Amino acid sequence: MDFSLTKEQEMLKKLAAQFAEEELEPMAQEIDEQHVFPVENFAKMAKQGFTGVNIPEEYGGAGGGQLEKAICVEEFCKKCMSSGATLSIHLMAPETILKHGTKEQKEKYLPQLTKGGVLGAFALTEPSAGTDAAGVRTTAVYDEATDEYILNGTKCFITGGSRADILVIFAMTEPKLGTKGMSAFIVERAFEGFDHGKIENKMGLNGSETAELVLEDCRVPAKNMLGKKNKGFGMAMGALDSARVGVAAQAVGCAEGALELAVQYASERVQFGKPINRLQGIQWYLAEMKTKTEAAKALMLNAVYAAETKKRYSIEASMAKLFCSQTAREVVNLALQIHGGYGYMHDYPLERMYRDAKLTEIYEGTSEVQKLVISRSLVK
Ligand code: COS
């Protein structure tokens, strides 16, 4: 497989790296401390075209694909995981609308989500439907009198849920049918009966708000059903495949960022009269970190390639998510170890990255879910 970048992709990588260094990195510590969503950063991302990086130009996007998305997410996460994750998860909304939306839905919603600076969100998870995604209890009942669906239920752990103006929400249209009774809807924040509940106080990724959504007789026009009625579960799983490639790119960026910091620190920190990078123990740590990061990147690019060439790429996406997230945790851990006591201090970025990296093993499907998806292809 040829993973070399085209001239345009190289330029995008440079642009994303520069943006991350100039705009995201200076605020990374502050947004982690204050637990605030980087509104200014998101507006700047939209201005530069990142928020529609993989959406066609006719809908206000930059016309790229999965690789362009991965390039931006990876570069952002080298400097600020919260911002990279915000972009990665925001893109789930326009991607799902692009894939399953009607012409009218695409024309109405995509330009807002791409160049319009409007944040998107994707809401599947519920208190009773985490790993068991089919356990969704939110209902959508058709009201013939108004040609609307009435949604009732609670969603939880929704990234950007407290700020997003356009959300893709999954609800049961035929609750008795399980995976064959779920449908998707495009919901606007302004719709009657929609609100967000509590904003979670998380261990890390604090610059990316995670909220509960409350739907109380939320009225959604029937024309806002996304895709076909009762086909929502497959749509959600397909969107999660793409999101898992996004998490793999987040994890690779985080590992690369941690490795850069460790290499730098080891060359500057003097102990026993010489920089610690002269010590074989440190050299072996660095070698291990580099090897694992490169292996993770290759698996992430393999998933990107599969996403661009295959109709179904669940196995590749799950393998990439599983391995890259594990690698991010291990590499950040070693980078922190190399920093010794300084690594544990809040003033150094490793402590934040350590907390941020952990989430990549949990969200968009835990490592155990990825193992389940992968092993199903082996054990019939
Ligand atoms: N793309 C398209 N369709 C898919 C699909 C995919 N990636 N994965 C499953 N489907 C379809 C299947 O083909 C099947 O369709 P048929 O019934 O027509 O054959 C249907 O969906 C049900 O699939 P499956 O039997 O695999 O469903 P399960 O309930 O067994 O799903 C797991 C199990 C655990 C894999 C699933 O629930 C899951 O991924 N859970 C984790 C959810 C998650 O990641 N949440 C994170 C946050 S989301 S905001």
PDB file of N, CA, C and O in Angstrom, residues 2 5 11 35 55 60 72 96 114 121 132 134 142 150 169 175 179 196 204 217 237 244 253 292 294 301 322 346 376:
ATOM      1  N   ASP A   2       0.512   2.195  -0.830  1.00  0.00           N
ATOM      2  CA  ASP A   2       1.307   3.420  -0.899  1.00  0.00           C
ATOM      3  C   ASP A   2       0.633   4.486  -0.017  1.00  0.00           C
ATOM      4  O   ASP A   2      -0.458   4.958  -0.323  1.00  0.00           O
ATOM      5  N   LEU A   5       1.729  10.996   0.527  1.00  0.00           N
ATOM      6  CA  LEU A   5       0.726  12.047   0.371  1.00  0.00           C
ATOM      7  C   LEU A   5       0.902  12.765  -0.959  1.00  0.00           C
ATOM      8  O   LEU A   5       2.028  12.901  -1.455  1.00  0.00           O
ATOM      9  N   MET A  11       0.385  19.875   1.650  1.00  0.00           N
ATOM     10  CA  MET A  11       0.094  21.278   1.978  1.00  0.00           C
ATOM     11  C   MET A  11      -0.916  21.368   3.117  1.00  0.00           C
ATOM     12  O   MET A  11      -0.798  22.191   4.022  1.00  0.00           O
ATOM     13  N   HIS A  35     -12.056  23.785  31.853  1.00  0.00           N
ATOM     14  CA  HIS A  35     -13.129  22.899  31.370  1.00  0.00           C
ATOM     15  C   HIS A  35     -14.072  23.641  30.418  1.00  0.00           C
ATOM     16  O   HIS A  35     -15.281  23.581  30.570  1.00  0.00           O
ATOM     17  N   ILE A  55     -15.954  17.035   3.321  1.00  0.00           N
ATOM     18  CA  ILE A  55     -17.280  17.222   2.712  1.00  0.00           C
ATOM     19  C   ILE A  55     -17.084  17.925   1.357  1.00  0.00           C
ATOM     20  O   ILE A  55     -16.237  18.816   1.240  1.00  0.00           O
ATOM     21  N   GLY A  60     -20.042  23.402   0.762  1.00  0.00           N
ATOM     22  CA  GLY A  60     -19.249  24.293   1.606  1.00  0.00           C
ATOM     23  C   GLY A  60     -18.026  23.645   2.224  1.00  0.00           C
ATOM     24  O   GLY A  60     -17.327  24.255   3.033  1.00  0.00           O
ATOM     25  N   CYS A  72      -5.762  16.160   9.489  1.00  0.00           N
ATOM     26  CA  CYS A  72      -6.064  17.320  10.351  1.00  0.00           C
ATOM     27  C   CYS A  72      -6.216  16.906  11.809  1.00  0.00           C
ATOM     28  O   CYS A  72      -5.667  17.553  12.705  1.00  0.00           O
ATOM     29  N   THR A  96     -22.607  11.936   8.288  1.00  0.00           N
ATOM     30  CA  THR A  96     -23.807  11.085   8.278  1.00  0.00           C
ATOM     31  C   THR A  96     -24.898  11.720   7.406  1.00  0.00           C
ATOM     32  O   THR A  96     -25.611  11.017   6.685  1.00  0.00           O
ATOM     33  N   THR A 114     -20.298  23.011   7.691  1.00  0.00           N
ATOM     34  CA  THR A 114     -18.961  23.040   7.094  1.00  0.00           C
ATOM     35  C   THR A 114     -18.329  24.418   7.263  1.00  0.00           C
ATOM     36  O   THR A 114     -17.458  24.614   8.087  1.00  0.00           O
ATOM     37  N   ALA A 121     -23.343  17.415  16.375  1.00  0.00           N
ATOM     38  CA  ALA A 121     -23.167  16.343  17.369  1.00  0.00           C
ATOM     39  C   ALA A 121     -23.897  15.096  16.891  1.00  0.00           C
ATOM     40  O   ALA A 121     -24.777  15.160  16.016  1.00  0.00           O
ATOM     41  N   ASP A 132     -24.101  -1.828  24.506  1.00  0.00           N
ATOM     42  CA  ASP A 132     -25.261  -2.425  23.837  1.00  0.00           C
ATOM     43  C   ASP A 132     -26.051  -1.315  23.159  1.00  0.00           C
ATOM     44  O   ASP A 132     -27.070  -0.845  23.664  1.00  0.00           O
ATOM     45  N   ALA A 134     -27.977  -1.264  20.826  1.00  0.00           N
ATOM     46  CA  ALA A 134     -29.359  -1.559  20.436  1.00  0.00           C
ATOM     47  C   ALA A 134     -30.334  -1.321  21.588  1.00  0.00           C
ATOM     48  O   ALA A 134     -31.547  -1.413  21.404  1.00  0.00           O
ATOM     49  N   TYR A 142     -44.815   9.039  15.508  1.00  0.00           N
ATOM     50  CA  TYR A 142     -45.303   9.906  14.422  1.00  0.00           C
ATOM     51  C   TYR A 142     -46.632  10.564  14.795  1.00  0.00           C
ATOM     52  O   TYR A 142     -47.547   9.898  15.283  1.00  0.00           O
ATOM     53  N   ILE A 150     -42.457  12.848  17.439  1.00  0.00           N
ATOM     54  CA  ILE A 150     -42.299  13.370  18.801  1.00  0.00           C
ATOM     55  C   ILE A 150     -41.304  12.484  19.532  1.00  0.00           C
ATOM     56  O   ILE A 150     -41.546  11.289  19.728  1.00  0.00           O
ATOM     57  N   ILE A 169     -29.686  12.464  15.841  1.00  0.00           N
ATOM     58  CA  ILE A 169     -30.146  11.755  17.045  1.00  0.00           C
ATOM     59  C   ILE A 169     -30.863  10.461  16.642  1.00  0.00           C
ATOM     60  O   ILE A 169     -31.677  10.448  15.712  1.00  0.00           O
ATOM     61  N   PRO A 175     -40.011   0.217  18.746  1.00  0.00           N
ATOM     62  CA  PRO A 175     -39.198  -0.297  19.859  1.00  0.00           C
ATOM     63  C   PRO A 175     -39.141  -1.821  19.947  1.00  0.00           C
ATOM     64  O   PRO A 175     -38.118  -2.370  20.332  1.00  0.00           O
ATOM     65  N   THR A 179     -32.811  -3.739  16.833  1.00  0.00           N
ATOM     66  CA  THR A 179     -31.937  -3.089  15.845  1.00  0.00           C
ATOM     67  C   THR A 179     -32.682  -2.759  14.540  1.00  0.00           C
ATOM     68  O   THR A 179     -32.224  -1.923  13.773  1.00  0.00           O
ATOM     69  N   HIS A 196     -30.353  20.544  26.740  1.00  0.00           N
ATOM     70  CA  HIS A 196     -29.269  19.703  27.238  1.00  0.00           C
ATOM     71  C   HIS A 196     -29.356  19.650  28.751  1.00  0.00           C
ATOM     72  O   HIS A 196     -29.847  20.578  29.398  1.00  0.00           O
ATOM     73  N   GLY A 204     -10.413  13.823  31.779  1.00  0.00           N
ATOM     74  CA  GLY A 204      -9.575  14.498  30.788  1.00  0.00           C
ATOM     75  C   GLY A 204     -10.418  14.985  29.625  1.00  0.00           C
ATOM     76  O   GLY A 204     -11.645  15.008  29.708  1.00  0.00           O
ATOM     77  N   ASP A 217     -41.025  15.500  24.580  1.00  0.00           N
ATOM     78  CA  ASP A 217     -41.966  15.818  23.496  1.00  0.00           C
ATOM     79  C   ASP A 217     -41.298  16.733  22.480  1.00  0.00           C
ATOM     80  O   ASP A 217     -41.846  17.768  22.077  1.00  0.00           O
ATOM     81  N   MET A 237     -23.954   2.344  13.137  1.00  0.00           N
ATOM     82  CA  MET A 237     -22.750   1.497  13.156  1.00  0.00           C
ATOM     83  C   MET A 237     -21.770   1.934  12.063  1.00  0.00           C
ATOM     84  O   MET A 237     -20.558   1.961  12.265  1.00  0.00           O
ATOM     85  N   ARG A 244     -14.381   5.709  14.522  1.00  0.00           N
ATOM     86  CA  ARG A 244     -13.287   4.930  15.131  1.00  0.00           C
ATOM     87  C   ARG A 244     -11.972   5.184  14.394  1.00  0.00           C
ATOM     88  O   ARG A 244     -10.912   5.207  15.009  1.00  0.00           O
ATOM     89  N   GLY A 253      -1.905  11.033  16.793  1.00  0.00           N
ATOM     90  CA  GLY A 253      -1.430  12.408  17.005  1.00  0.00           C
ATOM     91  C   GLY A 253      -0.932  12.594  18.432  1.00  0.00           C
ATOM     92  O   GLY A 253       0.134  13.178  18.664  1.00  0.00           O
ATOM     93  N   LYS A 292       6.243   1.715  18.236  1.00  0.00           N
ATOM     94  CA  LYS A 292       4.797   1.524  18.452  1.00  0.00           C
ATOM     95  C   LYS A 292       3.991   2.613  17.748  1.00  0.00           C
ATOM     96  O   LYS A 292       2.935   2.350  17.172  1.00  0.00           O
ATOM     97  N   GLU A 294       4.812   4.314  15.039  1.00  0.00           N
ATOM     98  CA  GLU A 294       4.813   4.068  13.584  1.00  0.00           C
ATOM     99  C   GLU A 294       3.877   2.915  13.226  1.00  0.00           C
ATOM    100  O   GLU A 294       3.191   2.956  12.208  1.00  0.00           O
ATOM    101  N   LEU A 301      -3.618   4.260   8.910  1.00  0.00           N
ATOM    102  CA  LEU A 301      -3.681   4.541   7.468  1.00  0.00           C
ATOM    103  C   LEU A 301      -4.308   3.376   6.700  1.00  0.00           C
ATOM    104  O   LEU A 301      -5.001   3.577   5.707  1.00  0.00           O
ATOM    105  N   LEU A 322      -8.406   0.016  18.292  1.00  0.00           N
ATOM    106  CA  LEU A 322      -7.889  -0.777  19.417  1.00  0.00           C
ATOM    107  C   LEU A 322      -6.392  -0.538  19.618  1.00  0.00           C
ATOM    108  O   LEU A 322      -5.942  -0.208  20.716  1.00  0.00           O
ATOM    109  N   HIS A 346       1.352  19.567  36.851  1.00  0.00           N
ATOM    110  CA  HIS A 346       0.328  20.161  35.993  1.00  0.00           C
ATOM    111  C   HIS A 346       0.921  21.170  34.995  1.00  0.00           C
ATOM    112  O   HIS A 346       0.335  21.424  33.936  1.00  0.00           O
ATOM    113  N   ARG A 376     -15.409 -11.426  15.905  1.00  0.00           N
ATOM    114  CA  ARG A 376     -16.573 -11.978  15.192  1.00  0.00           C
ATOM    115  C   ARG A 376     -16.210 -12.408  13.767  1.00  0.00           C
ATOM    116  O   ARG A 376     -16.847 -13.266  13.186  1.00  0.00           O
TER     117      ARG A 376
END
